[in-house]
CSV table of C-alpha atoms and ligand atoms in Angstrom, one decimal:
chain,number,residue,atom,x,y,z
A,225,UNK,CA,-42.9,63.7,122.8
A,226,UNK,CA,-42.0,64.6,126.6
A,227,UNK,CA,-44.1,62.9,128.9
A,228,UNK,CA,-42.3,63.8,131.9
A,229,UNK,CA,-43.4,66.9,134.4
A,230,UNK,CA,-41.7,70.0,133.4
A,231,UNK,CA,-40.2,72.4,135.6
A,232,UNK,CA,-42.8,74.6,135.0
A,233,UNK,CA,-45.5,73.0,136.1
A,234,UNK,CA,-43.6,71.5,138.5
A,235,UNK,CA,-44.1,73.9,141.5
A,236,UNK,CA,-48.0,74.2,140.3
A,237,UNK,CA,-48.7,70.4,141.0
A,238,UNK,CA,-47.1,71.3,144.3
A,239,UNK,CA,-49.2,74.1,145.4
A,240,UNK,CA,-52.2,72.4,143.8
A,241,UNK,CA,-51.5,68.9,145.8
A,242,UNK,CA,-51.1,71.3,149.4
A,243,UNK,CA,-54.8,72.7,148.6
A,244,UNK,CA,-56.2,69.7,147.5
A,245,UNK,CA,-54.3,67.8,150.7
A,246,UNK,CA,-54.4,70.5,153.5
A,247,UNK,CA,-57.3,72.9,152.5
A,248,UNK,CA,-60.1,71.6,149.8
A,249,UNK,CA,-60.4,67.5,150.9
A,250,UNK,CA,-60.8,68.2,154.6
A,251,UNK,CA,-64.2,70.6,153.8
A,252,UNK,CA,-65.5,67.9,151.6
A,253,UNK,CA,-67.7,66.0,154.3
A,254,UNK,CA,-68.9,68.4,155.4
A,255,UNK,CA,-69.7,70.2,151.7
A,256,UNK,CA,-71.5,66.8,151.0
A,257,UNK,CA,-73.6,66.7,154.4
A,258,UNK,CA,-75.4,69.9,153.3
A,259,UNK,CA,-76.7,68.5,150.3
A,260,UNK,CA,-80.8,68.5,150.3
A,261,UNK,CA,-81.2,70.3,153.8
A,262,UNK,CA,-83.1,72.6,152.4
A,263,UNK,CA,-86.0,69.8,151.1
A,264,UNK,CA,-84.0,70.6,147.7
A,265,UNK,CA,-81.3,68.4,146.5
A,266,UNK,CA,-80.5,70.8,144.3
A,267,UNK,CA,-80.3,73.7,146.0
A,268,UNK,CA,-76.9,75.3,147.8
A,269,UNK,CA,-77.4,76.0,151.3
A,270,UNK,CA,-75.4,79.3,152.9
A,271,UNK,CA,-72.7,77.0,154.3
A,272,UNK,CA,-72.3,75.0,150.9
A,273,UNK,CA,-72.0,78.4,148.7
A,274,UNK,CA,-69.4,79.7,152.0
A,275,UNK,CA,-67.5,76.7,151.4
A,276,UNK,CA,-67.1,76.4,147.4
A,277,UNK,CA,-66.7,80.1,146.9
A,278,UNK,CA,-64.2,80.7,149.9
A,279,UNK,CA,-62.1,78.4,148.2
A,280,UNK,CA,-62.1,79.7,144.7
A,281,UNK,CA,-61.6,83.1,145.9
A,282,UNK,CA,-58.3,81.7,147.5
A,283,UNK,CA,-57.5,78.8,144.4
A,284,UNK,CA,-58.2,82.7,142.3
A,285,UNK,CA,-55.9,84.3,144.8
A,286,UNK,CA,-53.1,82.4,144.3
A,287,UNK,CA,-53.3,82.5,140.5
A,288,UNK,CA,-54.3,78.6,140.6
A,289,UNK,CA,-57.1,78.8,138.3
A,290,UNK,CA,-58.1,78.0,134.7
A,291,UNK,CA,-55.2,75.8,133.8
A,292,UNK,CA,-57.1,73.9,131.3
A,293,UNK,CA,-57.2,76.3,128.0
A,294,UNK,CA,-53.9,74.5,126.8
A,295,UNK,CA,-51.6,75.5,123.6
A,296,UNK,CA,-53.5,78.8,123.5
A,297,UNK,CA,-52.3,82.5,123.6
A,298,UNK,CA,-55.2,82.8,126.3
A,299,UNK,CA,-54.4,80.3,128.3
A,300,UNK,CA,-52.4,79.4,131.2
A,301,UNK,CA,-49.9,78.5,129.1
A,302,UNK,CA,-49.4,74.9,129.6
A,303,UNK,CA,-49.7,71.8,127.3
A,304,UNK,CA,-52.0,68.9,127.7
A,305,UNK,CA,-49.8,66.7,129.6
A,306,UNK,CA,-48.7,69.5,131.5
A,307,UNK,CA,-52.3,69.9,132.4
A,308,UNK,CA,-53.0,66.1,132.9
A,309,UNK,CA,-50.6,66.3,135.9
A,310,UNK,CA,-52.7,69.1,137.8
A,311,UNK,CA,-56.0,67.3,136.7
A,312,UNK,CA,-54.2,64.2,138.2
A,313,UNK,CA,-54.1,66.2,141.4
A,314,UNK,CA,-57.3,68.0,141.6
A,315,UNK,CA,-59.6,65.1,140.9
A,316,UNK,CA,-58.0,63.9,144.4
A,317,UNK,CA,-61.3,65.2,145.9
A,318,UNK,CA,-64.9,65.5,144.5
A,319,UNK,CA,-64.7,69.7,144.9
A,320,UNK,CA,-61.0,69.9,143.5
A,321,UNK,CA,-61.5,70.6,140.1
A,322,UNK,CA,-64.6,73.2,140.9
A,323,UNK,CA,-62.3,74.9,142.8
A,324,UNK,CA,-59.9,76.0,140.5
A,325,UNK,CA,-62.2,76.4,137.8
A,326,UNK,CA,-61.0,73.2,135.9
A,327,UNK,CA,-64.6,71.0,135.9
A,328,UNK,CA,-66.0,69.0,133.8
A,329,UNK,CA,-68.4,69.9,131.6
A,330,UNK,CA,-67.4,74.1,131.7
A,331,UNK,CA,-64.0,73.2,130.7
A,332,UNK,CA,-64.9,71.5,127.2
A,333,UNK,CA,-67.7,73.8,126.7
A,334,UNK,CA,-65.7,77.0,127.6
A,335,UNK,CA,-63.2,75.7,125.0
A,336,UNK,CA,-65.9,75.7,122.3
A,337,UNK,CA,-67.3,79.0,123.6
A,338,UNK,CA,-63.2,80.2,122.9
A,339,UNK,CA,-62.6,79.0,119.6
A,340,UNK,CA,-65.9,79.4,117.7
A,341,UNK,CA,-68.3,81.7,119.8
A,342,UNK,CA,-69.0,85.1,118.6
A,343,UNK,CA,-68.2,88.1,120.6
A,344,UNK,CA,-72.0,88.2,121.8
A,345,UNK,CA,-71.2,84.9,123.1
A,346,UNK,CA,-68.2,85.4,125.0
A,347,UNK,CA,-69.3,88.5,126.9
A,348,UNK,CA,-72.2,86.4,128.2
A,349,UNK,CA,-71.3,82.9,128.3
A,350,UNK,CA,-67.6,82.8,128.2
A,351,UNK,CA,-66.7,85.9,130.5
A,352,UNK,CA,-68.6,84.5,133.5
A,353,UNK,CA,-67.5,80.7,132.9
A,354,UNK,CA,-63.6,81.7,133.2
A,355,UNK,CA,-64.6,83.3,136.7
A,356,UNK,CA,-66.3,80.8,137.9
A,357,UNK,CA,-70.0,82.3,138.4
A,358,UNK,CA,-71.7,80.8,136.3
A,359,UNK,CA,-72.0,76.8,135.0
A,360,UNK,CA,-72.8,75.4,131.7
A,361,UNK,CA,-73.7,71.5,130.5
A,362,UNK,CA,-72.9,69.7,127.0
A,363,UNK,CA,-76.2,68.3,125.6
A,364,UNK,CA,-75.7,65.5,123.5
A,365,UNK,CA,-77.0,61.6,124.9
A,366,UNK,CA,-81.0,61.1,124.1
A,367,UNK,CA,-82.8,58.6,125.0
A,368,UNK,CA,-84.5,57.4,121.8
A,369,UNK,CA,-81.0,56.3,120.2
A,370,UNK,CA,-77.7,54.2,120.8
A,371,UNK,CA,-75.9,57.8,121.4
A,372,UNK,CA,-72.4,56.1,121.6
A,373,UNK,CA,-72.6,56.7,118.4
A,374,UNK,CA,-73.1,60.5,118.1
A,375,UNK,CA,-74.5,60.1,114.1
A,376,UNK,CA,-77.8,58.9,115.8
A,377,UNK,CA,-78.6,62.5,117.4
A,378,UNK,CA,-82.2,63.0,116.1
A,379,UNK,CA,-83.1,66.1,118.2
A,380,UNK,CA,-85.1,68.3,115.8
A,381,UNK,CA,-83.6,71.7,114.6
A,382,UNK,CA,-85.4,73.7,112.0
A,383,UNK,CA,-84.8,77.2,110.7
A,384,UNK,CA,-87.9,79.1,111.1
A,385,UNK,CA,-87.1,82.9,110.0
A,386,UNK,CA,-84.5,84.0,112.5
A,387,UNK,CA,-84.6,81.5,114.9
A,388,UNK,CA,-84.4,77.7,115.1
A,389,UNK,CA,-87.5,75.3,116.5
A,390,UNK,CA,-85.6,72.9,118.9
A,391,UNK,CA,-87.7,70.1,119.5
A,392,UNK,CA,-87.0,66.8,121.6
A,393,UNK,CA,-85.1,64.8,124.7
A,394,UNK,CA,-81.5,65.0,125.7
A,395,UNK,CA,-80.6,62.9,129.1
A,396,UNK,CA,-77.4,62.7,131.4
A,397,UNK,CA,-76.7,66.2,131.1
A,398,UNK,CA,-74.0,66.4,133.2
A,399,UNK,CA,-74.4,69.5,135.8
A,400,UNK,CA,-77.6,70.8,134.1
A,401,UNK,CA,-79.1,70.0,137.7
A,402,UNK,CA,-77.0,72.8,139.1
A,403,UNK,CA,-78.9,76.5,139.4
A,404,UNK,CA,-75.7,77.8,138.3
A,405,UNK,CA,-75.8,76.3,134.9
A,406,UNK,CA,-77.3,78.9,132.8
A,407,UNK,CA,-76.1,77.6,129.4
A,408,UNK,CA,-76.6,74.6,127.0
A,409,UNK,CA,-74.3,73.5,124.1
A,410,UNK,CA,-76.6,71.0,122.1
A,411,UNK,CA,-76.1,68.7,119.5
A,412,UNK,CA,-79.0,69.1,116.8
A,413,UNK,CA,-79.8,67.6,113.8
A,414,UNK,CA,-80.3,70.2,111.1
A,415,UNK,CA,-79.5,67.8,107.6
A,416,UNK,CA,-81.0,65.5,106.3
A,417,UNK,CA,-80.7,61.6,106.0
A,418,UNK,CA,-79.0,62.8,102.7
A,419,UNK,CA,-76.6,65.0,103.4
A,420,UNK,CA,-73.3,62.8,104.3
A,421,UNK,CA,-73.1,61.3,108.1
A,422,UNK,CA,-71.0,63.5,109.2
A,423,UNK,CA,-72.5,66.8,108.3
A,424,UNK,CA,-75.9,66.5,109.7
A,425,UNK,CA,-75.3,67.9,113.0
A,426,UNK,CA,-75.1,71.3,114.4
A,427,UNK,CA,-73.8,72.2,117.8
A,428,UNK,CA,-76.2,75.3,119.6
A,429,UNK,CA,-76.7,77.5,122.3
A,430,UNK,CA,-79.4,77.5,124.5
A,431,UNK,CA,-80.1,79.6,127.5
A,432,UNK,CA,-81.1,77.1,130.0
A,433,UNK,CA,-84.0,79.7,131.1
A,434,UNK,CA,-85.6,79.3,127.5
A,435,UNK,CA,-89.4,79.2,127.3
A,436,UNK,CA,-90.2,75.0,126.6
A,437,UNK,CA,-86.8,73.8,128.4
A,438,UNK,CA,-88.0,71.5,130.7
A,439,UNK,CA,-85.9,69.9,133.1
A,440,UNK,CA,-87.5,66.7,134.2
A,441,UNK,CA,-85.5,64.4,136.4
A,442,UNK,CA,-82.2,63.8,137.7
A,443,UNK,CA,-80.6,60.4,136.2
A,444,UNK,CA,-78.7,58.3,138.5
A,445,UNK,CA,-75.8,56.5,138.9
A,446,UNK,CA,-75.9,53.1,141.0
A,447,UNK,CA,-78.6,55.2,143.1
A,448,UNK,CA,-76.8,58.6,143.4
A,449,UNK,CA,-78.1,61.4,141.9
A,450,UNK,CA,-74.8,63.4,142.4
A,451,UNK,CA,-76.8,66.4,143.5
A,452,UNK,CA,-76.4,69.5,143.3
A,453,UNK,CA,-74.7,68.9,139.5
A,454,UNK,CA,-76.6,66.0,138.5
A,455,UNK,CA,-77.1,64.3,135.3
A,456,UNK,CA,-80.1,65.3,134.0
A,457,UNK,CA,-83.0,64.1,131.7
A,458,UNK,CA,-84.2,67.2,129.3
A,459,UNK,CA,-87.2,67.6,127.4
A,460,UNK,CA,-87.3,70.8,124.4
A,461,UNK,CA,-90.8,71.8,123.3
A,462,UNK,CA,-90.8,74.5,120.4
A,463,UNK,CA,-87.4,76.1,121.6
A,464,UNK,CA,-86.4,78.9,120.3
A,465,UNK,CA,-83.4,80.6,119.7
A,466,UNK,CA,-81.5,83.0,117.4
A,467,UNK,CA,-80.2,81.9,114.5
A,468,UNK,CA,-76.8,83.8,115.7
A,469,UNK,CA,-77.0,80.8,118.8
A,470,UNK,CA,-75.7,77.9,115.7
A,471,UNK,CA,-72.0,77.6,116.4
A,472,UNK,CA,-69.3,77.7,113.4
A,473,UNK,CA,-72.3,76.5,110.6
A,474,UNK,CA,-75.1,73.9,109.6
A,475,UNK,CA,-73.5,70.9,109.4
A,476,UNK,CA,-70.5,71.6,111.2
A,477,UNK,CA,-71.0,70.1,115.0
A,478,UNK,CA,-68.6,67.3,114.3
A,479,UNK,CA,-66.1,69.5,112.8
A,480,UNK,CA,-66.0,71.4,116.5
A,481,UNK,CA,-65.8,68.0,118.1
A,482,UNK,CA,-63.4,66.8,116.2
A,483,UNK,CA,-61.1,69.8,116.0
A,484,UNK,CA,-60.7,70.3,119.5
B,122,FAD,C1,-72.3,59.7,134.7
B,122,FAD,C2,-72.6,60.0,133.3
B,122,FAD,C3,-72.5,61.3,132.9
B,122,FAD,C4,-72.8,61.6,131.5
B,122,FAD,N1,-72.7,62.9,131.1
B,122,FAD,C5,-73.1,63.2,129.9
B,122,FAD,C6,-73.2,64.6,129.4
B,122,FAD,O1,-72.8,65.5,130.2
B,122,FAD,N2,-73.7,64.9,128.2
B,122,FAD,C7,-74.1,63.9,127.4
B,122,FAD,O2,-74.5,64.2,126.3
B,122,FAD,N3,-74.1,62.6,127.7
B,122,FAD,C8,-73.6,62.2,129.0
B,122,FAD,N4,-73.6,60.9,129.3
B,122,FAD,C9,-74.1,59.9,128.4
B,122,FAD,C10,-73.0,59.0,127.7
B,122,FAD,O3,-72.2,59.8,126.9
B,122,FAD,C11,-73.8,57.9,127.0
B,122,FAD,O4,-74.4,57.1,128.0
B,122,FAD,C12,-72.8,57.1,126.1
B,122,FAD,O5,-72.4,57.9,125.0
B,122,FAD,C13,-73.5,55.8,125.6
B,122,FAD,O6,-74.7,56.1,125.0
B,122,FAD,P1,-76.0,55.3,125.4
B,122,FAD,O7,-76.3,55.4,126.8
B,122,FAD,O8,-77.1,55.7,124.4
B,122,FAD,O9,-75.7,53.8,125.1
B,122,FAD,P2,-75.9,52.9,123.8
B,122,FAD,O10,-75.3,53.6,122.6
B,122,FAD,O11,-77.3,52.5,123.7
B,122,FAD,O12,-75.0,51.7,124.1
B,122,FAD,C14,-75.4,50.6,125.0
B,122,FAD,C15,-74.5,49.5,124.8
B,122,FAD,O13,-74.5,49.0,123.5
B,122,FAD,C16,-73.2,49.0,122.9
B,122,FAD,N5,-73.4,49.4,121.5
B,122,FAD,C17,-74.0,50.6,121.0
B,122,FAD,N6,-74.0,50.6,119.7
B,122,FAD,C18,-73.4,49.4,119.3
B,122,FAD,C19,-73.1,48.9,118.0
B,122,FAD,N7,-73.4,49.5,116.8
B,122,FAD,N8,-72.4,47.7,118.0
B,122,FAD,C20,-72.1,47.0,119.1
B,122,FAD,N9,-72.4,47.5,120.3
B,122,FAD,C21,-73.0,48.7,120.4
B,122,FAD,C22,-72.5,50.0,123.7
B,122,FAD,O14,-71.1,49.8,123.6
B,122,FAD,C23,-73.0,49.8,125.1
B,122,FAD,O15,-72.4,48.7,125.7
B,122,FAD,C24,-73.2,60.5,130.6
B,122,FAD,C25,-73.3,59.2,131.1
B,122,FAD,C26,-73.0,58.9,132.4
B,122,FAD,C27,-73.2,57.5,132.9
């Protein structure tokens, strides 16, 4: 396996480095400084928004954007450690990877949005995600279980007609705090305790606007909230969605994780 940089990606990590260097790290003070001026931690003020989305449109501009889809016909092009070396590069500086689309959690979540959303899906979720205007979070941690192990997940899905109940707590959603992020993936539990370990979880799709989502604090880390993404704690009371919203099939959330 070549572990080495290539020559193609070679003149990207350059003209990612002189952004991050000359352009995207010297804004970021004064990015941060902005945060809860408006009495809202989690709010963008006009010189925040002028800040991110200046530099995107530039990061865009220069066709440095969305390297992340790797070994797809979609993509950029570029293998994973091709990829590492620019994600090397833009996590130089807290707004790096935002600005050329490459942040954690969209990334991961657009790739499942790729390879098992419907067309429905991708003309709402996945169409706005690769241009950067809207956000999206990866629901999975809950507080009532050891969620290292992802087998615990006990968040209640049931099938009622053509929709599915959601019921119960996810926490450290990673940039569910943002009012960008206008889309869940969540890990359900729709088997039961008989079904085998591995098949009794579902990954879905929840508009983060859906009647009962309730977003009820921002976790934090050694006393930062990391505002305006946040890691948030999520309660679901009688969610519903479409039944078209379960991704790939019942049973079938691990397979997604696991084949990615
Ligand atoms: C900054 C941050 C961002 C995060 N973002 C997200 C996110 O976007 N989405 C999301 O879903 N989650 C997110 N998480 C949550 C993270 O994935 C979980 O905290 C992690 O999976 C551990 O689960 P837990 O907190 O329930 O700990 P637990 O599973 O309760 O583990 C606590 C301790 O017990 C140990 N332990 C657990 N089970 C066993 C066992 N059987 N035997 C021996 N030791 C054991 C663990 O190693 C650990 O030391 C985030 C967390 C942080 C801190």
């Amino acid at each position: 396996m070549e572990l080495g940089i290539s020559d193609k990606v070679k003149p990207l990590i350059a003209a990612v480095q002189s952004m991050v260097n000359d352009e995207i790290a010297p804004l970021w003070e004064e990015y941060h400084s902005e945060v809860g001026k408006t009495g809202d931690r989690f709010e963008y003020t006009t010189r925040m928004t002028e800040i991110l989305e200046g530099l995107k449109v530039e990061a865009r501009a220069r066709g440095l954007w969305n390297f992340w889809l790797t070994d797809s016909a979609q993509g950029y092009g570029l293998n994973t450690v091709e990829y590492a070396y620019l994600a090397e590069e833009m996590g130089k500086t807290p707004m790096g990877p935002e600005v050329f689309n490459c942040s954690a959690p969209d990334t991961g979540n657009m790739e499942v949005l790729e390879r098992y959303g419907t067309d429905e899906h991708k003309e709402r979720w996945l169409k706005p995600l690769l241009k950067g205007e809207i956000r999206s979070a990866y629901l999975m941690t809950e507080p009532d279980v050891a969620s290292s192990d992802a087998t615990n997940m006990a968040m209640s899905c049931v099938r009622d007609g053509d929709e599915y109940v959601l019921n119960g707590e996810k926490w450290w959603a990673s940039g569910a705090g943002d009012p960008r992020c206008a889309i869940y993936i969540v890990m359900v539990k729709t088997g039961d305790d008989t079904a085998p370990k591995h098949q009794r979880h579902s990954m879905v799709l929840v508009p983060s606007d859906a009647p009962g989502v309730k977003v009820l604090r921002a976790m934090q880390v050694y006393g930062h909230d990391d505002a305006p993404h946040g890691h948030m704690h999520i309660k679901f009371t009688d969610v519903r969605i479409p039944v078209e919203n379960l991704l790939l099939g019942e049973g079938r959330g691990f397979e997604i994780s696991q084949r990615l």
